[in-house]
PDB file of C-alpha atoms in Angstrom:
ATOM      1  CA  MET A1229     -12.466  20.427  -5.854  1.00 40.00           C
ATOM      2  CA  VAL A1230     -13.864  18.089  -8.527  1.00 44.00           C
ATOM      3  CA  SER A1231     -17.062  16.381  -7.399  1.00 53.00           C
ATOM      4  CA  PRO A1232     -16.609  12.766  -6.276  1.00 61.00           C
ATOM      5  CA  GLY A1233     -17.267  10.185  -8.954  1.00 74.00           C
ATOM      6  CA  PRO A1234     -16.094   6.785 -10.147  1.00 84.00           C
ATOM      7  CA  VAL A1235     -12.502   5.695  -9.617  1.00 92.00           C
ATOM      8  CA  HIS A1236     -10.963   4.300 -12.803  1.00 94.00           C
ATOM      9  CA  ILE A1237      -8.281   1.611 -12.435  1.00 96.00           C
ATOM     10  CA  ALA A1238      -6.084  -0.023 -15.090  1.00 95.00           C
ATOM     11  CA  VAL A1239      -3.953  -3.092 -14.344  1.00 96.00           C
ATOM     12  CA  ASP A1240      -1.230  -5.180 -15.955  1.00 96.00           C
ATOM     13  CA  PRO A1241      -2.089  -8.840 -15.255  1.00 95.00           C
ATOM     14  CA  ALA A1242       0.967 -10.216 -17.027  1.00 95.00           C
ATOM     15  CA  HIS A1243       3.319  -8.294 -14.745  1.00 95.00           C
ATOM     16  CA  GLY A1244       2.239  -8.988 -11.202  1.00 96.00           C
ATOM     17  CA  GLY A1245      -1.274  -7.600 -11.528  1.00 96.00           C
ATOM     18  CA  ARG A1246       0.279  -4.160 -11.053  1.00 97.00           C
ATOM     19  CA  TRP A1247      -2.061  -1.178 -11.063  1.00 97.00           C
ATOM     20  CA  THR A1248      -0.817   1.127 -13.822  1.00 97.00           C
ATOM     21  CA  SER A1249      -3.455   3.837 -13.482  1.00 97.00           C
ATOM     22  CA  LEU A1250      -5.691   5.150 -10.714  1.00 97.00           C
ATOM     23  CA  ARG A1251      -7.789   8.078 -11.904  1.00 95.00           C
ATOM     24  CA  ALA A1252     -10.122   9.799  -9.459  1.00 93.00           C
ATOM     25  CA  GLY A1253     -11.428  13.309  -8.968  1.00 88.00           C
ATOM     26  CA  GLY A1254     -10.146  14.401 -12.360  1.00 89.00           C
ATOM     27  CA  ARG A1255      -6.484  13.416 -11.930  1.00 95.00           C
ATOM     28  CA  GLU A1256      -4.050  10.513 -12.154  1.00 97.00           C
ATOM     29  CA  TRP A1257      -2.878   9.529  -8.669  1.00 98.00           C
ATOM     30  CA  LEU A1258      -0.219   6.902  -9.351  1.00 98.00           C
ATOM     31  CA  TRP A1259       3.464   7.823  -9.659  1.00 98.00           C
ATOM     32  CA  HIS A1260       5.705   5.988 -12.132  1.00 97.00           C
ATOM     33  CA  ARG A1261       9.378   5.799 -12.950  1.00 96.00           C
ATOM     34  CA  HIS A1262      11.318   4.323 -15.852  1.00 95.00           C
ATOM     35  CA  ALA A1263      12.320   0.797 -14.826  1.00 95.00           C
ATOM     36  CA  PRO A1264      12.773  -1.449 -17.882  1.00 91.00           C
ATOM     37  CA  GLY A1265      13.776  -4.423 -15.714  1.00 94.00           C
ATOM     38  CA  ARG A1266      10.255  -4.593 -14.281  1.00 96.00           C
ATOM     39  CA  ALA A1267       8.982  -6.432 -17.381  1.00 94.00           C
ATOM     40  CA  THR A1268      11.403  -9.370 -17.066  1.00 96.00           C
ATOM     41  CA  VAL A1269      11.369 -10.241 -13.347  1.00 96.00           C
ATOM     42  CA  SER A1270      10.976 -13.786 -12.044  1.00 95.00           C
ATOM     43  CA  PRO A1271       9.819 -15.060  -8.644  1.00 96.00           C
ATOM     44  CA  GLY A1272      12.527 -14.429  -6.067  1.00 93.00           C
ATOM     45  CA  ASP A1273      14.090 -11.476  -7.884  1.00 95.00           C
ATOM     46  CA  ALA A1274      14.884  -8.262  -6.055  1.00 95.00           C
ATOM     47  CA  PHE A1275      12.093  -5.713  -6.276  1.00 97.00           C
ATOM     48  CA  VAL A1276      12.089  -3.407  -9.305  1.00 97.00           C
ATOM     49  CA  ASP A1277      10.398  -0.127  -8.461  1.00 97.00           C
ATOM     50  CA  ALA A1278       8.358   1.060 -11.442  1.00 97.00           C
ATOM     51  CA  GLY A1279       5.776   2.859  -9.335  1.00 98.00           C
ATOM     52  CA  GLY A1280       2.059   2.251  -9.673  1.00 98.00           C
ATOM     53  CA  LEU A1281       0.440  -0.016  -7.111  1.00 98.00           C
ATOM     54  CA  GLU A1282       1.910  -3.446  -6.397  1.00 98.00           C
ATOM     55  CA  GLU A1283       0.184  -6.226  -4.446  1.00 98.00           C
ATOM     56  CA  CYS A1284       2.748  -7.130  -1.771  1.00 98.00           C
ATOM     57  CA  VAL A1285       2.069 -10.457  -0.035  1.00 98.00           C
ATOM     58  CA  PRO A1286       3.053 -12.399   2.161  1.00 98.00           C
ATOM     59  CA  THR A1287       5.536  -9.661   3.200  1.00 98.00           C
ATOM     60  CA  VAL A1288       6.715  -6.223   2.089  1.00 98.00           C
ATOM     61  CA  ARG A1289      10.280  -6.016   3.324  1.00 96.00           C
ATOM     62  CA  GLY A1290      12.214  -9.212   3.899  1.00 96.00           C
ATOM     63  CA  THR A1291      12.085 -12.375   1.801  1.00 96.00           C
ATOM     64  CA  PRO A1292      10.835 -12.528  -0.871  1.00 96.00           C
ATOM     65  CA  ASP A1293      11.486  -8.847  -1.499  1.00 97.00           C
ATOM     66  CA  HIS A1294       8.101  -7.063  -1.643  1.00 98.00           C
ATOM     67  CA  GLY A1295       6.386 -10.439  -1.529  1.00 98.00           C
ATOM     68  CA  ASP A1296       5.723 -13.273  -3.940  1.00 98.00           C
ATOM     69  CA  ALA A1297       2.815 -11.952  -6.039  1.00 98.00           C
ATOM     70  CA  TRP A1298       4.257  -8.873  -7.778  1.00 98.00           C
ATOM     71  CA  SER A1299       6.709 -10.947  -9.856  1.00 97.00           C
ATOM     72  CA  ARG A1300       4.167 -13.501 -11.159  1.00 98.00           C
ATOM     73  CA  PRO A1301       1.536 -13.322 -13.923  1.00 97.00           C
ATOM     74  CA  TRP A1302      -2.103 -13.172 -12.869  1.00 97.00           C
ATOM     75  CA  THR A1303      -4.833 -15.056 -14.728  1.00 94.00           C
ATOM     76  CA  ALA A1304      -8.198 -13.486 -15.530  1.00 88.00           C
ATOM     77  CA  ASP A1305     -11.453 -15.106 -14.483  1.00 80.00           C
ATOM     78  CA  GLN A1306     -13.457 -12.347 -16.175  1.00 53.00           C
ATOM     79  CA  TYR A1307     -12.479  -9.195 -17.963  1.00 44.00           C
ATOM     80  CA  GLY A1308     -13.903  -5.708 -17.786  1.00 42.00           C
ATOM     81  CA  SER A1309     -15.204  -3.992 -20.901  1.00 37.00           C
ATOM     82  CA  GLY A1310     -12.387  -1.446 -21.237  1.00 39.00           C
ATOM     83  CA  THR A1311      -9.031  -1.713 -22.932  1.00 38.00           C
ATOM     84  CA  GLY A1312      -6.797   0.031 -20.432  1.00 39.00           C
ATOM     85  CA  ALA A1313      -4.180   2.715 -20.883  1.00 37.00           C
ATOM     86  CA  GLY A1314      -1.390   1.085 -22.854  1.00 39.00           C
ATOM     87  CA  ALA A1315       0.322  -2.083 -23.997  1.00 40.00           C
ATOM     88  CA  GLY A1316      -0.207  -4.961 -21.598  1.00 56.00           C
ATOM     89  CA  THR A1317      -2.797  -3.147 -19.509  1.00 60.00           C
ATOM     90  CA  SER A1318      -6.460  -3.899 -19.050  1.00 66.00           C
ATOM     91  CA  ASP A1319      -9.454  -2.139 -17.604  1.00 67.00           C
ATOM     92  CA  GLY A1320      -9.382  -2.940 -13.914  1.00 65.00           C
ATOM     93  CA  ASN A1321     -12.948  -4.190 -13.589  1.00 77.00           C
ATOM     94  CA  GLY A1322     -12.994  -7.973 -13.238  1.00 85.00           C
ATOM     95  CA  THR A1323     -11.353 -10.790 -11.317  1.00 93.00           C
ATOM     96  CA  TRP A1324      -7.735 -11.936 -11.492  1.00 95.00           C
ATOM     97  CA  THR A1325      -5.907 -14.610  -9.520  1.00 97.00           C
ATOM     98  CA  VAL A1326      -2.230 -15.213  -8.784  1.00 98.00           C
ATOM     99  CA  HIS A1327      -0.986 -18.628  -7.641  1.00 97.00           C
ATOM    100  CA  CYS A1328       2.109 -18.694  -5.438  1.00 98.00           C
ATOM    101  CA  ASP A1329       3.867 -21.608  -3.749  1.00 96.00           C
ATOM    102  CA  ARG A1330       1.888 -21.477  -0.473  1.00 97.00           C
ATOM    103  CA  PHE A1331      -1.197 -19.439  -1.303  1.00 98.00           C
ATOM    104  CA  ALA A1332      -3.465 -18.051  -4.011  1.00 98.00           C
ATOM    105  CA  LEU A1333      -4.785 -14.491  -4.080  1.00 98.00           C
ATOM    106  CA  ALA A1334      -7.880 -13.450  -6.053  1.00 98.00           C
ATOM    107  CA  ARG A1335      -8.709  -9.784  -6.642  1.00 97.00           C
ATOM    108  CA  THR A1336     -11.990  -8.384  -7.963  1.00 97.00           C
ATOM    109  CA  ILE A1337     -12.272  -4.706  -8.866  1.00 96.00           C
ATOM    110  CA  ARG A1338     -15.731  -3.158  -9.110  1.00 93.00           C
ATOM    111  CA  ALA A1339     -16.633   0.375 -10.092  1.00 88.00           C
ATOM    112  CA  ALA A1340     -19.009   2.236  -7.772  1.00 84.00           C
ATOM    113  CA  ALA A1341     -20.975   5.468  -8.146  1.00 81.00           C
ATOM    114  CA  THR A1342     -18.571   7.426  -5.950  1.00 83.00           C
ATOM    115  CA  GLY A1343     -15.411   5.341  -6.096  1.00 92.00           C
ATOM    116  CA  ALA A1344     -14.251   1.754  -6.490  1.00 95.00           C
ATOM    117  CA  GLU A1345     -14.298  -1.402  -4.395  1.00 96.00           C
ATOM    118  CA  VAL A1346     -11.543  -3.999  -4.512  1.00 97.00           C
ATOM    119  CA  HIS A1347     -12.395  -7.402  -3.049  1.00 97.00           C
ATOM    120  CA  TYR A1348      -9.679  -9.904  -2.110  1.00 98.00           C
ATOM    121  CA  VAL A1349      -9.682 -13.591  -1.200  1.00 98.00           C
ATOM    122  CA  LEU A1350      -6.479 -15.273  -0.016  1.00 98.00           C
ATOM    123  CA  THR A1351      -6.596 -19.071   0.101  1.00 98.00           C
ATOM    124  CA  ALA A1352      -3.993 -21.091   2.012  1.00 98.00           C
ATOM    125  CA  ASP A1353      -3.596 -23.753   4.667  1.00 98.00           C
ATOM    126  CA  PRO A1354      -5.129 -22.848   8.029  1.00 98.00           C
ATOM    127  CA  GLY A1355      -2.564 -21.096  10.201  1.00 98.00           C
ATOM    128  CA  PHE A1356      -0.687 -19.499   7.281  1.00 98.00           C
ATOM    129  CA  ARG A1357       0.569 -16.062   8.413  1.00 98.00           C
ATOM    130  CA  PHE A1358       1.019 -13.159   6.042  1.00 98.00           C
ATOM    131  CA  VAL A1359       1.256  -9.429   5.597  1.00 98.00           C
ATOM    132  CA  TRP A1360      -0.491  -7.817   2.630  1.00 98.00           C
ATOM    133  CA  ALA A1361      -0.124  -4.239   1.405  1.00 98.00           C
ATOM    134  CA  ALA A1362      -1.644  -2.345  -1.499  1.00 98.00           C
ATOM    135  CA  HIS A1363       1.753  -0.751  -2.208  1.00 98.00           C
ATOM    136  CA  ALA A1364       0.450   2.472  -3.790  1.00 98.00           C
ATOM    137  CA  LEU A1365       3.075   5.001  -4.820  1.00 98.00           C
ATOM    138  CA  LEU A1366       1.284   8.293  -5.346  1.00 98.00           C
ATOM    139  CA  ASP A1367       2.167  11.280  -7.521  1.00 98.00           C
ATOM    140  CA  LEU A1368       1.961  13.975  -4.830  1.00 97.00           C
ATOM    141  CA  SER A1369       3.117  17.561  -4.578  1.00 97.00           C
ATOM    142  CA  GLY A1370       5.297  18.852  -1.765  1.00 96.00           C
ATOM    143  CA  ALA A1371       2.192  20.387  -0.177  1.00 96.00           C
ATOM    144  CA  ALA A1372       0.310  17.087   0.161  1.00 97.00           C
ATOM    145  CA  VAL A1373      -0.770  15.867   3.585  1.00 97.00           C
ATOM    146  CA  LEU A1374      -2.116  12.585   4.912  1.00 97.00           C
ATOM    147  CA  ARG A1375      -5.039  12.652   7.329  1.00 97.00           C
ATOM    148  CA  ALA A1376      -5.527   9.747   9.743  1.00 97.00           C
ATOM    149  CA  PRO A1377      -7.124   9.535  13.202  1.00 97.00           C
ATOM    150  CA  HIS A1378      -5.260  11.774  15.623  1.00 96.00           C
ATOM    151  CA  GLY A1379      -3.433   9.769  18.286  1.00 97.00           C
ATOM    152  CA  ALA A1380      -3.349   6.527  16.282  1.00 98.00           C
ATOM    153  CA  ARG A1381      -0.494   4.249  17.340  1.00 98.00           C
ATOM    154  CA  THR A1382       2.363   4.624  14.865  1.00 98.00           C
ATOM    155  CA  ARG A1383       5.333   2.296  14.454  1.00 98.00           C
ATOM    156  CA  LEU A1384       8.673   3.641  13.293  1.00 98.00           C
ATOM    157  CA  PHE A1385      11.638   1.636  12.064  1.00 96.00           C
ATOM    158  CA  PRO A1386      15.404   2.218  12.358  1.00 95.00           C
ATOM    159  CA  GLU A1387      15.754   4.392   9.245  1.00 95.00           C
ATOM    160  CA  ALA A1388      13.830   7.061  11.203  1.00 97.00           C
ATOM    161  CA  ALA A1389      16.360   7.198  14.044  1.00 97.00           C
ATOM    162  CA  ALA A1390      18.172  10.393  12.988  1.00 96.00           C
ATOM    163  CA  LEU A1391      14.881  12.280  12.515  1.00 96.00           C
ATOM    164  CA  LEU A1392      13.460  11.836  16.021  1.00 97.00           C
ATOM    165  CA  ASP A1393      13.534  14.039  19.117  1.00 96.00           C
ATOM    166  CA  ARG A1394      14.959  11.194  21.204  1.00 96.00           C
ATOM    167  CA  PRO A1395      17.739   8.591  20.817  1.00 96.00           C
ATOM    168  CA  TRP A1396      16.816   5.305  19.176  1.00 97.00           C
ATOM    169  CA  PRO A1397      16.635   2.558  21.850  1.00 95.00           C
ATOM    170  CA  ALA A1398      19.638   0.252  21.651  1.00 95.00           C
ATOM    171  CA  GLY A1399      18.817  -2.979  19.848  1.00 92.00           C
ATOM    172  CA  ALA A1400      15.210  -2.032  19.073  1.00 94.00           C
ATOM    173  CA  ASP A1401      13.746  -3.016  15.686  1.00 93.00           C
ATOM    174  CA  ARG A1402      10.809  -0.584  16.056  1.00 95.00           C
ATOM    175  CA  LEU A1403       9.619   2.330  18.153  1.00 97.00           C
ATOM    176  CA  GLU A1404       6.023   3.326  18.828  1.00 97.00           C
ATOM    177  CA  GLY A1405       4.616   6.851  18.929  1.00 98.00           C
ATOM    178  CA  THR A1406       1.348   8.566  18.027  1.00 98.00           C
ATOM    179  CA  TRP A1407       0.042  10.117  14.816  1.00 98.00           C
ATOM    180  CA  PRO A1408       0.715  12.625  13.324  1.00 97.00           C
ATOM    181  CA  GLN A1409       4.097  13.474  14.919  1.00 97.00           C
ATOM    182  CA  PRO A1410       5.522  10.350  16.544  1.00 98.00           C
ATOM    183  CA  HIS A1411       8.535  11.458  18.600  1.00 98.00           C
ATOM    184  CA  GLY A1412       8.629  14.797  16.809  1.00 97.00           C
ATOM    185  CA  LEU A1413       8.612  13.430  13.243  1.00 97.00           C
ATOM    186  CA  PRO A1414       5.847  15.177  11.195  1.00 96.00           C
ATOM    187  CA  LEU A1415       4.724  12.177   9.173  1.00 96.00           C
ATOM    188  CA  GLY A1416       1.416  13.722   8.088  1.00 95.00           C
ATOM    189  CA  ARG A1417       3.220  16.088   5.707  1.00 96.00           C
ATOM    190  CA  PHE A1418       5.055  14.755   2.674  1.00 95.00           C
ATOM    191  CA  GLY A1419       7.049  17.847   1.680  1.00 94.00           C
ATOM    192  CA  PRO A1420       9.696  18.459  -0.999  1.00 95.00           C
ATOM    193  CA  ARG A1421      12.971  16.587  -1.382  1.00 96.00           C
ATOM    194  CA  ASP A1422      15.103  16.852   1.742  1.00 95.00           C
ATOM    195  CA  GLY A1423      17.320  13.765   1.478  1.00 96.00           C
ATOM    196  CA  THR A1424      15.340  11.629   3.953  1.00 96.00           C
ATOM    197  CA  ALA A1425      13.472   8.335   3.599  1.00 97.00           C
ATOM    198  CA  VAL A1426      11.331   6.788   6.304  1.00 97.00           C
ATOM    199  CA  GLY A1427       8.655   4.124   6.600  1.00 97.00           C
ATOM    200  CA  ALA A1428       5.956   3.857   9.260  1.00 98.00           C
ATOM    201  CA  VAL A1429       2.865   1.778  10.034  1.00 98.00           C
ATOM    202  CA  VAL A1430      -0.197   3.545  11.459  1.00 98.00           C
ATOM    203  CA  ASP A1431      -2.887   1.596  13.324  1.00 98.00           C
ATOM    204  CA  THR A1432      -5.899   2.757  11.330  1.00 98.00           C
ATOM    205  CA  ALA A1433      -8.192   1.248   8.721  1.00 98.00           C
ATOM    206  CA  ARG A1434      -8.905   4.581   7.009  1.00 97.00           C
ATOM    207  CA  CYS A1435      -6.982   7.583   5.789  1.00 98.00           C
ATOM    208  CA  CYS A1436      -7.242  10.340   3.214  1.00 97.00           C
ATOM    209  CA  VAL A1437      -4.637  12.111   1.090  1.00 97.00           C
ATOM    210  CA  HIS A1438      -5.149  15.862   0.580  1.00 97.00           C
ATOM    211  CA  ASP A1439      -3.189  17.409  -2.290  1.00 97.00           C
ATOM    212  CA  GLY A1440      -4.370  20.933  -3.004  1.00 95.00           C
ATOM    213  CA  PRO A1441      -8.077  20.673  -3.834  1.00 94.00           C
ATOM    214  CA  ASP A1442      -7.867  16.935  -4.544  1.00 95.00           C
ATOM    215  CA  ARG A1443      -8.721  14.053  -2.208  1.00 96.00           C
ATOM    216  CA  LEU A1444      -8.146  10.310  -2.276  1.00 97.00           C
ATOM    217  CA  ALA A1445      -9.567   8.248   0.589  1.00 97.00           C
ATOM    218  CA  PHE A1446      -8.828   4.631   1.492  1.00 97.00           C
ATOM    219  CA  THR A1447     -10.923   2.378   3.739  1.00 97.00           C
ATOM    220  CA  LEU A1448      -9.923  -1.214   4.553  1.00 98.00           C
ATOM    221  CA  GLU A1449     -12.446  -3.723   5.900  1.00 98.00           C
ATOM    222  CA  CYS A1450     -11.603  -7.215   7.171  1.00 98.00           C
ATOM    223  CA  GLU A1451     -12.962  -9.248  10.056  1.00 97.00           C
ATOM    224  CA  ALA A1452     -10.673 -10.619  12.766  1.00 97.00           C
ATOM    225  CA  GLN A1453      -7.406  -9.485  11.124  1.00 98.00           C
ATOM    226  CA  PRO A1454      -5.041  -6.604  11.998  1.00 98.00           C
ATOM    227  CA  ARG A1455      -5.532  -3.578   9.728  1.00 98.00           C
ATOM    228  CA  SER A1456      -3.247  -0.594   9.281  1.00 98.00           C
ATOM    229  CA  VAL A1457      -1.859   1.890   6.784  1.00 98.00           C
ATOM    230  CA  ALA A1458       1.815   1.765   5.851  1.00 98.00           C
ATOM    231  CA  LEU A1459       3.507   5.016   4.886  1.00 98.00           C
ATOM    232  CA  TRP A1460       6.622   5.352   2.731  1.00 97.00           C
ATOM    233  CA  ARG A1461       7.918   8.929   2.718  1.00 97.00           C
ATOM    234  CA  ASN A1462      10.973   8.904   0.477  1.00 97.00           C
ATOM    235  CA  LEU A1463      11.966  12.527  -0.076  1.00 97.00           C
ATOM    236  CA  GLY A1464      15.117  11.817  -2.031  1.00 97.00           C
ATOM    237  CA  GLY A1465      16.788   9.644   0.578  1.00 96.00           C
ATOM    238  CA  PHE A1466      16.529   6.259  -1.204  1.00 96.00           C
ATOM    239  CA  PRO A1467      18.215   4.401  -2.798  1.00 95.00           C
ATOM    240  CA  ALA A1468      21.790   5.250  -1.892  1.00 92.00           C
ATOM    241  CA  GLY A1469      23.699   6.666  -4.835  1.00 92.00           C
ATOM    242  CA  ARG A1470      20.719   7.423  -7.094  1.00 94.00           C
ATOM    243  CA  PRO A1471      17.889   8.602  -4.849  1.00 96.00           C
ATOM    244  CA  TYR A1472      14.510   9.770  -6.118  1.00 97.00           C
ATOM    245  CA  ARG A1473      11.325  11.084  -4.512  1.00 97.00           C
ATOM    246  CA  SER A1474       8.478   8.596  -4.015  1.00 97.00           C
ATOM    247  CA  THR A1475       5.550   8.722  -1.619  1.00 97.00           C
ATOM    248  CA  GLY A1476       3.544   5.653  -0.661  1.00 97.00           C
ATOM    249  CA  VAL A1477       0.213   5.277   1.158  1.00 98.00           C
ATOM    250  CA  GLU A1478      -0.391   1.545   1.574  1.00 98.00           C
ATOM    251  CA  PRO A1479      -3.492  -0.012   3.188  1.00 98.00           C
ATOM    252  CA  MET A1480      -2.256  -3.146   4.954  1.00 98.00           C
ATOM    253  CA  LEU A1481      -3.266  -6.350   6.689  1.00 98.00           C
ATOM    254  CA  GLY A1482      -0.665  -6.622   9.440  1.00 98.00           C
ATOM    255  CA  ARG A1483       1.327  -4.111  11.443  1.00 98.00           C
ATOM    256  CA  VAL A1484       4.922  -4.598  10.258  1.00 97.00           C
ATOM    257  CA  PHE A1485       6.710  -4.384   6.920  1.00 97.00           C
ATOM    258  CA  ASP A1486       8.647  -7.624   7.417  1.00 97.00           C
ATOM    259  CA  LEU A1487       6.692 -10.793   8.223  1.00 98.00           C
ATOM    260  CA  ALA A1488       9.805 -12.211   9.916  1.00 97.00           C
ATOM    261  CA  GLU A1489       9.549  -9.423  12.529  1.00 95.00           C
ATOM    262  CA  ALA A1490       5.853  -9.939  13.263  1.00 96.00           C
ATOM    263  CA  GLY A1491       4.983 -10.522  16.893  1.00 96.00           C
ATOM    264  CA  PRO A1492       1.607 -11.656  18.264  1.00 96.00           C
ATOM    265  CA  GLY A1493      -1.166  -9.865  16.430  1.00 96.00           C
ATOM    266  CA  ASP A1494       1.186  -8.257  13.910  1.00 98.00           C
ATOM    267  CA  ALA A1495       0.288 -10.497  10.947  1.00 98.00           C
ATOM    268  CA  ALA A1496      -2.888 -11.821   9.366  1.00 98.00           C
ATOM    269  CA  ARG A1497      -3.583 -15.507   9.883  1.00 98.00           C
ATOM    270  CA  VAL A1498      -5.659 -17.887   7.751  1.00 98.00           C
ATOM    271  CA  PRO A1499      -8.467 -19.428   9.857  1.00 98.00           C
ATOM    272  CA  ALA A1500      -9.853 -22.964   9.738  1.00 98.00           C
ATOM    273  CA  SER A1501     -11.941 -22.106   6.665  1.00 98.00           C
ATOM    274  CA  GLY A1502      -8.732 -21.801   4.624  1.00 98.00           C
ATOM    275  CA  GLU A1503      -9.430 -18.289   3.368  1.00 98.00           C
ATOM    276  CA  VAL A1504      -9.267 -14.630   4.367  1.00 98.00           C
ATOM    277  CA  ARG A1505     -11.531 -12.051   2.685  1.00 98.00           C
ATOM    278  CA  TRP A1506     -11.130  -8.290   2.752  1.00 98.00           C
ATOM    279  CA  ARG A1507     -12.312  -5.171   0.913  1.00 98.00           C
ATOM    280  CA  LEU A1508     -10.490  -1.976  -0.022  1.00 98.00           C
ATOM    281  CA  THR A1509     -12.649   1.042  -0.899  1.00 97.00           C
ATOM    282  CA  LEU A1510     -11.266   4.086  -2.725  1.00 97.00           C
ATOM    283  CA  ALA A1511     -13.055   7.407  -3.113  1.00 95.00           C
ATOM    284  CA  ALA A1512     -12.256  10.886  -4.399  1.00 92.00           C
ATOM    285  CA  GLU A1513     -13.702  12.492  -1.292  1.00 83.00           C
ATOM    286  CA  CYS A1514     -12.752  12.785   2.351  1.00 75.00           C
ATOM    287  CA  ARG A1515     -14.919  12.135   5.414  1.00 69.00           C
ATOM    288  CA  CYS A1516     -12.155  12.562   7.974  1.00 68.00           C
ATOM    289  CA  ALA A1517     -12.507  14.947  10.879  1.00 65.00           C
ATOM    290  CA  PRO A1518     -10.644  18.281  10.778  1.00 61.00           C
ATOM    291  CA  THR A1519      -8.523  17.061  13.688  1.00 61.00           C
ATOM    292  CA  ASP A1520      -7.282  14.002  11.754  1.00 64.00           C
ATOM    293  CA  LEU A1521      -3.896  15.553  11.075  1.00 53.00           C
TER     294      LEU A1521
END
């Protein structure tokens, strides 16, 4: 395994602040696909999946599709010293802000000796409810596994119904189980293409991807807000007609994909101060326990 070191991030501020590169531990972690329509989207358009990491807020599923920030240009408050990895991209270090109809989101990326820290500030009227996800689609082999605290509460959604060891409850919009095999579904293992696609939300603020000798760890810190990790395990089951394989590990504020389905405690809420602050730390090392799978 390559020794832990800095995490290098490149972003595309003009196109939703999308992360176009995430290099750590000697490899590129982000998955990409050819999606020429991604460059011409407007607010309210259906999501165009080009891979990378998208900032999804104030929802992931639902309306607007994958949120309101990914389809808008971000403005730079300060730039990093690098030039990025291609046309339209910039070195990730620095601060960018996106202004949406009901909120503004600022993101500051800072390199660290053994990783990177990403600081966020969302500003909105007190009481504004939202879900945020760092929608990271990772370039993982079929042998990759995700480690998270054993027994963590895990929410499944209806697309998982045919994969479980029990019938889906009539009329239910979600079903709870425990990590790593909620109701018999081995979510901790990504695997090769098998024609399935399933999303889940795990109640944990930390996780680590193991892919051969490589590691990528995520830690999410935020006071007084629900934290989780969303998982998208698309093994060639989505979209209908022209499916592809894509695997997402998505640190999240909130506990549901769709803000419209959020019950008490399932969404972040802006306090009287008018802002919510949080930090995402990435590292090319793993401090999880051996039982966290």
